[in-house]
Every structure is written in C-alpha cells, then in structure tokens.
C-alpha cells in the first residue's frame, strides 16, 4: 500500500510534532545551565534538588492536591448522579438539563472564571479561597465525569439489575451488589481524569485563587524569572510523568470496565 | 380450572397513552408449560414482566397461589426469570451467579448453599463449571447458567423471556427438547414468551396467542393448529389457504358453497370462531390437501381439478401452487416426496383431493 | 412500583444535585455577568442604572475591535490548521492501522493533551525564542546566520502554539466519524466505477463531515477565549480579547466593562458557531 506508507510517515512526523514540546522538559531539566538553548551543558540533577528547598512550591503543591482531590470527589459524585439519571430514567426536559450540565465543556474557561469571580466577589461579597477554586473546577470537571460514567452506565445490560431483584435483592441491594461493582472502573477513571484536569487547570484558578496559589498559578508567577526556568523544567518533568502515570492507570481501568461489561471499545476519553 | 397457580384477572396496562395490555384474563395451572405467543409489540413480554413484578398493572389483578401480588415487589414474588439477554453478572463466576439468590437464605448453611449450587449446575449439564468466569461462557452455557440461577431458588413459577432467540438454529432445537425435559423433571410451572410459533407448538401444554394487548386464543397446541379461532391466529400459526365461501347455518350444521371446492355440509364445530351466516372464508392447511399423481392413491371422496402454477422442491417435500377452477387465488399444497412419487411440472393439470373434516370456517 | 410518573420523579430527583450545582454555579454566574455588563463602574462602587454603554464601547472602541477581530482571525487560522493537519492522521488511524493497534494510537495522540497546558505553551516559548531551541539549533547547524525573529511574540507564534495544543481535540471527533463509515460503502463506490480519489471525495469525506464540524467547533470556541498563549508567546501584536477581559477585571478594576467584553465575545462566537452549523446542516442530517 503506497498511499498507506506516505500517510504513515506523515503520522509519525505529526506525533513528533505533538511530543516535541513535552520532550524538551526533561532534556533541559537535566541540563547543567541556566540558559535554555542548545548545545546542552552537561548532566545535572541539581534543579530537582533545588525543588526540595522551595517552601512556596510545597505550599502550592499542597493547595493543588487539596483542590484536585476535592474536585475529583465532587465531580465524580455529580457525574454518578447525572449519568445514572441519563442512562436509566426518562424525565421532562432531560435534554436541556443534561445540556446545561455539559455546557462547561464548550465554554471558554475565562468566561467560567470571570462569571464565578463576579458572583462570588462582586455580588456575594465573599472572599476568594481554595474553595472558590474547587467550585470552578468542579463545574468544568463534572462534564468529563458525566461523559465517562455515562459510557459505563449505558454499557450495562438493564436486565442485570432486574435479574438481581428477581433473585431476591431490593432495588438498593441490586444497585450496590451489581451496578456499582460493574461501573467501578468508570468511577476510578472519572476520579483520575477530574483530578488530572483540576491539577493542570490554570485560568479558572488564576481568577478564583485567593492568597494561596495552586501549582499552575505558582508556576505562572515563576515563568517571569529567567533564572527560575530550569527549576520549572524540573517541576514540569515531574508533572508530566505524574500525568502519564495517572492517565495510564485511568485508561487501564476504563478498558477493564469495557471488557467486563462486554461492550465494544470505542477508544479514547471523548 | 381447579386450583390454578396463577390467575390474571382483567389485567390492563397503559404506558402514557399506549394501551399495552387490554384486559387480560386467564388461569395457569401448577406444573403447566404455558407459552405466550405473538408478534413483537403484542404485549407478551409486558405480561410476563407484570407477573414477575417488573411492571405494575394499571388495573386488574395478578394472583399467584391465591395471593394478590399488587403489593408484593419483584424480589419477594415466588417467581424467577430467565432474561432474554440472560443477564449473567459479568463480575461473578458461574458459581457466584448461580448462588446469587441463595445468599439471603439464612435457613441454609454455607455447605448446603454450595451443595445446592453444584446440584443446580448438574441439573443443567454444567457440572464442574463453577469457577468459570462469566465472560468465558458460550451462548448456550450462559442460558444454562441463567436457568440454574433461577431454578436453584425453587420458584413456583419460572418465567422465560424469549430464552432461545439468541441461539443458533441447531442449539435452539437442542435446548427446546432440553427445556421441556427440565420442566417435567422439576415439575414447576414454566411460562415462556416467544414469537416463534413452531417453538411454542413443540414445547407447550397450552399456548396463549396474543395480538395487540389481547389474548386472541388460548388452547392446546393441537387445537390451536387444527381449529384456530380466527383468520389472524390461523395465519400466525403455520400456513393456511383461504377460499371464499357462502354459508347457511341451520341448527348445528353449516351448508357451504366454497369457491374452487364446491358444496359441502359441515358441523358447526368446524367454526371455532362461531358459525357465520352469508359471506364466509374456508381455511385449509397445505398438508390436508393432496395432489393425486398418476392415480396412484385410492380414489378420494372429494376431489377437484386445477393447474399447477408453481413448484418448489424442498428435498423431503414439494410445495405446489395449484390454481383451482373457480377459486380466485391458487392454493398451496405440500406433498411428501415418497419413493417413486413423481414431481409435477408447471402447467400440468392436477387432480386435488381434499378432506371436509380438515376445513375450518371463519366469518369473512 | 415504577409508574411513568414515578420514573420521571425518580429521574429528576437523581439529576437534581448536579443540576442545582450547574444552575447555581453556571447559570446564575452567567446571569450575573450579563447584569453586571449593563451597570457601570463608578470608582469603587457600581452605578446600577441599566445601560448599554459598555456594549457600545465594546463594539466601537478601536482597541477592543482590533482585539476581537484578531482573536477571531487567530482562532479561525488555528481551527483551519488543526483540522487540515489532523484529518490525514484520523484517516490514517481509521483506515490504515490494524484494529488491535488503533486504541494504542489514539492513546498516544491523546497523551500530550493531558500534560500541563501551561508548560506546553511555555515549551513553545522556549522553542521559538530569540535564543530558543529552534534558533540555536539552526544557527549551530549553519542553516541561518542570525536568529529568526518572526516566529516569536506575534500572532504566528500564537497560531502555532494553539494549533499544537488543540490537535488531539480535532483528531478524535474526525476519527470517530471515520470509524462509523461502513467499509462496504467504499467498496460499493469502487464497484460502481469510481476511483479511489473520487470515492474519497464523494463518499468518505461527506460521511466524515459530522466529525469535521464537531472538531471545528471544539477548537474554535475555546481558542477565541484563550489567555495563556497570547501572554507567553504573543507579544504586543499577539494579544487577544481574553487578555483585555483579564485586564479589565484584575488590573483596571472595571468589572462591568470586562463583563460586557466577555458577553460580546461569547455572543459573537455563538453566532458564528450557529451560522457554521446552519451552513453545514446538509452534512449533519441523520442518515438512515
């Protein structure tokens, strides 16, 4: 296949283009020089060591972990409610209601950021904190959780729950003994994806963060200082590896879920 | 019926404006193999789910063992179900599936439960499959697990929702005999939902034929086939030729003039839907007609002549379409291909023998 | 147990927690910026007289207009570039990759999207900069004599960076649309006498259009409001409307003007998207 070969070369070039910026992070994270340019100056791990001594960074990591974990739990719970309702029940205005819940997926994040800022600060007179960031992040992560969990719930044969009831379980018992175990991979996957999105999200956090910055907000501040760049690269390397691990685990659980319910694998998170 | 196990009394079911069950009344006996037969959308699955407790009735009553089921939820009814998709729990192995409903039985010890699971698996021919994960089962095995899972709870009624529709033809035929054997073995009531008339005829003690939310006829297989109560039932079960006729009723005899066959007088028993006066339709199954080939058979009491317009050769059988003098449509006749019997060709003149006792008369 | 009426009630009850959340934290805030955009900032307080003055300014002030038009132009270019470059990849994975390896390819394509957006944009600054990776490499190899300057701190840099950031978002919907195409349709076309190219144009492409339309909107809508990329790699000539919205809110302390700009941008984007969907309606009809 001649046509296939041409496309394959193009595809590989495209993958290189996709990975090029990400690949630079580890390269310069281990480079023994403050200027980010070729040729490389030699191998060092000092930027990683330096990370250990920055207190502000540790605070930011703690803040981000708090925000990301809280967001992941809240969005996944909301996701379970919405996905179960959408896959199992018919109710009035269903399309509109689910549409509203999914809207943040296509809304520019800056709109979400300023709208929440206006409501919280200008109209309600509350002060910003990590919780206001959690509010914003939960809003944008919920649609992802709904999408993942809907796939899990829809993949379930509805007669499985009926079979459990037929064999003597109550409706509640059937949900906990049959449905929940079968959507657990979806739940884990939704938790991990929401966590990853929240951990990386910058613009909403930028608008809604108070005196305690999240990690991306802290990073944003550091990008202005050229001498801090190698440390940022080291931090970036760690974040990329962390994201990779989380995603691989999420994908593993998603596929296991697909296999378990016997549904067809449609691939990807979308 | 004396002591029916299940009584359906004027069961109505509405989904918003849709009238799914239109006043179903019938009785199902203990140990009976009962089938609900009908085309898709006739309400047969809804009726089964009403008995199981997955749908509630809009009005009317469902009684099992004399007890009104109105306030009894599905999990507490003495019924168990084999689902169309089998609904094998994918996160449990075979033993986990079969033992699922036993977990709540506090009167049994763990060993007794285990023994029951093993016994149930033996009964359906899956001895030794306990540790097999659900996803490693074939279609036929899934169905056996579903059967064992329901039967291990010793229900009074086993409900089967199109249990054979997902299997291939050979497997289906094997399971039909096996289900019948199993039902005789356990001796409980089976209620089968199916759209396959042949399957219903093979397996059932009695069949309720349903159309559009109503029972059109409830009878034993032979009665249903030989004496269908309406044209619609006759058309749904097997093949039937219809010839227009005029009828005159006097007492318990009916005088008929049938297009293509001529005049004949029958008993009103041959009008299961009631004896019609005036315009009528006479029904004949293809195997009750025969083509007299080379005058080989003894001279029939009733015969007419016609012209062969189509011949379909099936190997064991030959189907003829024969245009009878005076009939509007050709009739279908099935003939066994006995040794030495010639197959006619299109255009041949055929002598068609018929038997008045095989006729069924409907209102036009 | 479950009358249709009961089913509706159960469904609504179940969906109510996320619904209430979306109403309180999405509908109400969006409503409040609409309201705020009709007020005016009076030093530290709001003048709550309703007026369209902010909108008049948003559409007439040359600075706002330039930023808005530039945002749309940049988004449009990014969308065009991502869709054009992504289509062959989606096509390749769908038609030329063995079925058991498709999931791996899709996973590989999606991964970079999930790594920190901030760091990916920053990496482009490092690549494209005056002393950046690209210039130092090209100088080192003797291909150029002086660093290239047209690639950083302008609209080009913004387009390149955003096109990179949104690449997976375009590939996935197109891939899904291509996967749905019944392969026998293509054989039928060949059987009816069309060559491979015409088959692609007459069968594959029209059937893939729903994916292309989805990809276009998925990229166009959020990129108009992008903030990070213009700041890091855009320079003064690459600034976009989101930067102005941020300045109004956090630096000039004129929330009503910022709200008016945000609402205007959203309305324009929504209008363009709807127009686009209207033009593409022929491709989106349900096919039997």
PDB file of C-alpha atoms in Angstrom, chain C residues 28 39 51 58 61 70 77 91 96 100 109-110 128 142 149 160 163 183 189 191 225 232 253 268 284:
ATOM      1  CA  UNK C  28     -26.532  32.271  37.969  1.00  0.00           C
ATOM      2  CA  UNK C  39     -24.050  48.519  35.003  1.00  0.00           C
ATOM      3  CA  UNK C  51     -27.252  50.939  30.217  1.00  0.00           C
ATOM      4  CA  UNK C  58     -17.017  47.276  23.223  1.00  0.00           C
ATOM      5  CA  UNK C  61     -13.559  51.387  20.586  1.00  0.00           C
ATOM      6  CA  UNK C  70      -7.629  39.444  15.911  1.00  0.00           C
ATOM      7  CA  UNK C  77      -6.478  30.132  11.454  1.00  0.00           C
ATOM      8  CA  UNK C  91      -7.838   8.912   8.302  1.00  0.00           C
ATOM      9  CA  UNK C  96      -4.512   2.052   7.739  1.00  0.00           C
ATOM     10  CA  UNK C 100      -5.931  -4.048  17.579  1.00  0.00           C
ATOM     11  CA  UNK C 109      -2.256  11.068  20.332  1.00  0.00           C
ATOM     12  CA  UNK C 110      -4.262  11.975  23.442  1.00  0.00           C
ATOM     13  CA  UNK C 128      10.569  29.673  19.256  1.00  0.00           C
ATOM     14  CA  UNK C 142      24.777  26.831   9.926  1.00  0.00           C
ATOM     15  CA  UNK C 149      12.581  36.901  14.852  1.00  0.00           C
ATOM     16  CA  UNK C 160       1.438  27.528  16.057  1.00  0.00           C
ATOM     17  CA  UNK C 163      -2.690  24.515  16.860  1.00  0.00           C
ATOM     18  CA  UNK C 183     -16.464  -0.048   4.719  1.00  0.00           C
ATOM     19  CA  UNK C 189     -18.413   3.109  -4.777  1.00  0.00           C
ATOM     20  CA  UNK C 191     -17.726  -1.325  -7.663  1.00  0.00           C
ATOM     21  CA  UNK C 225     -11.072  32.901  24.769  1.00  0.00           C
ATOM     22  CA  UNK C 232       3.534  33.817  26.834  1.00  0.00           C
ATOM     23  CA  UNK C 253     -10.950  47.099  38.178  1.00  0.00           C
ATOM     24  CA  UNK C 268     -20.095  36.592  18.593  1.00  0.00           C
ATOM     25  CA  UNK C 284     -25.442  16.701   9.712  1.00  0.00           C
TER      26      UNK C 284
END
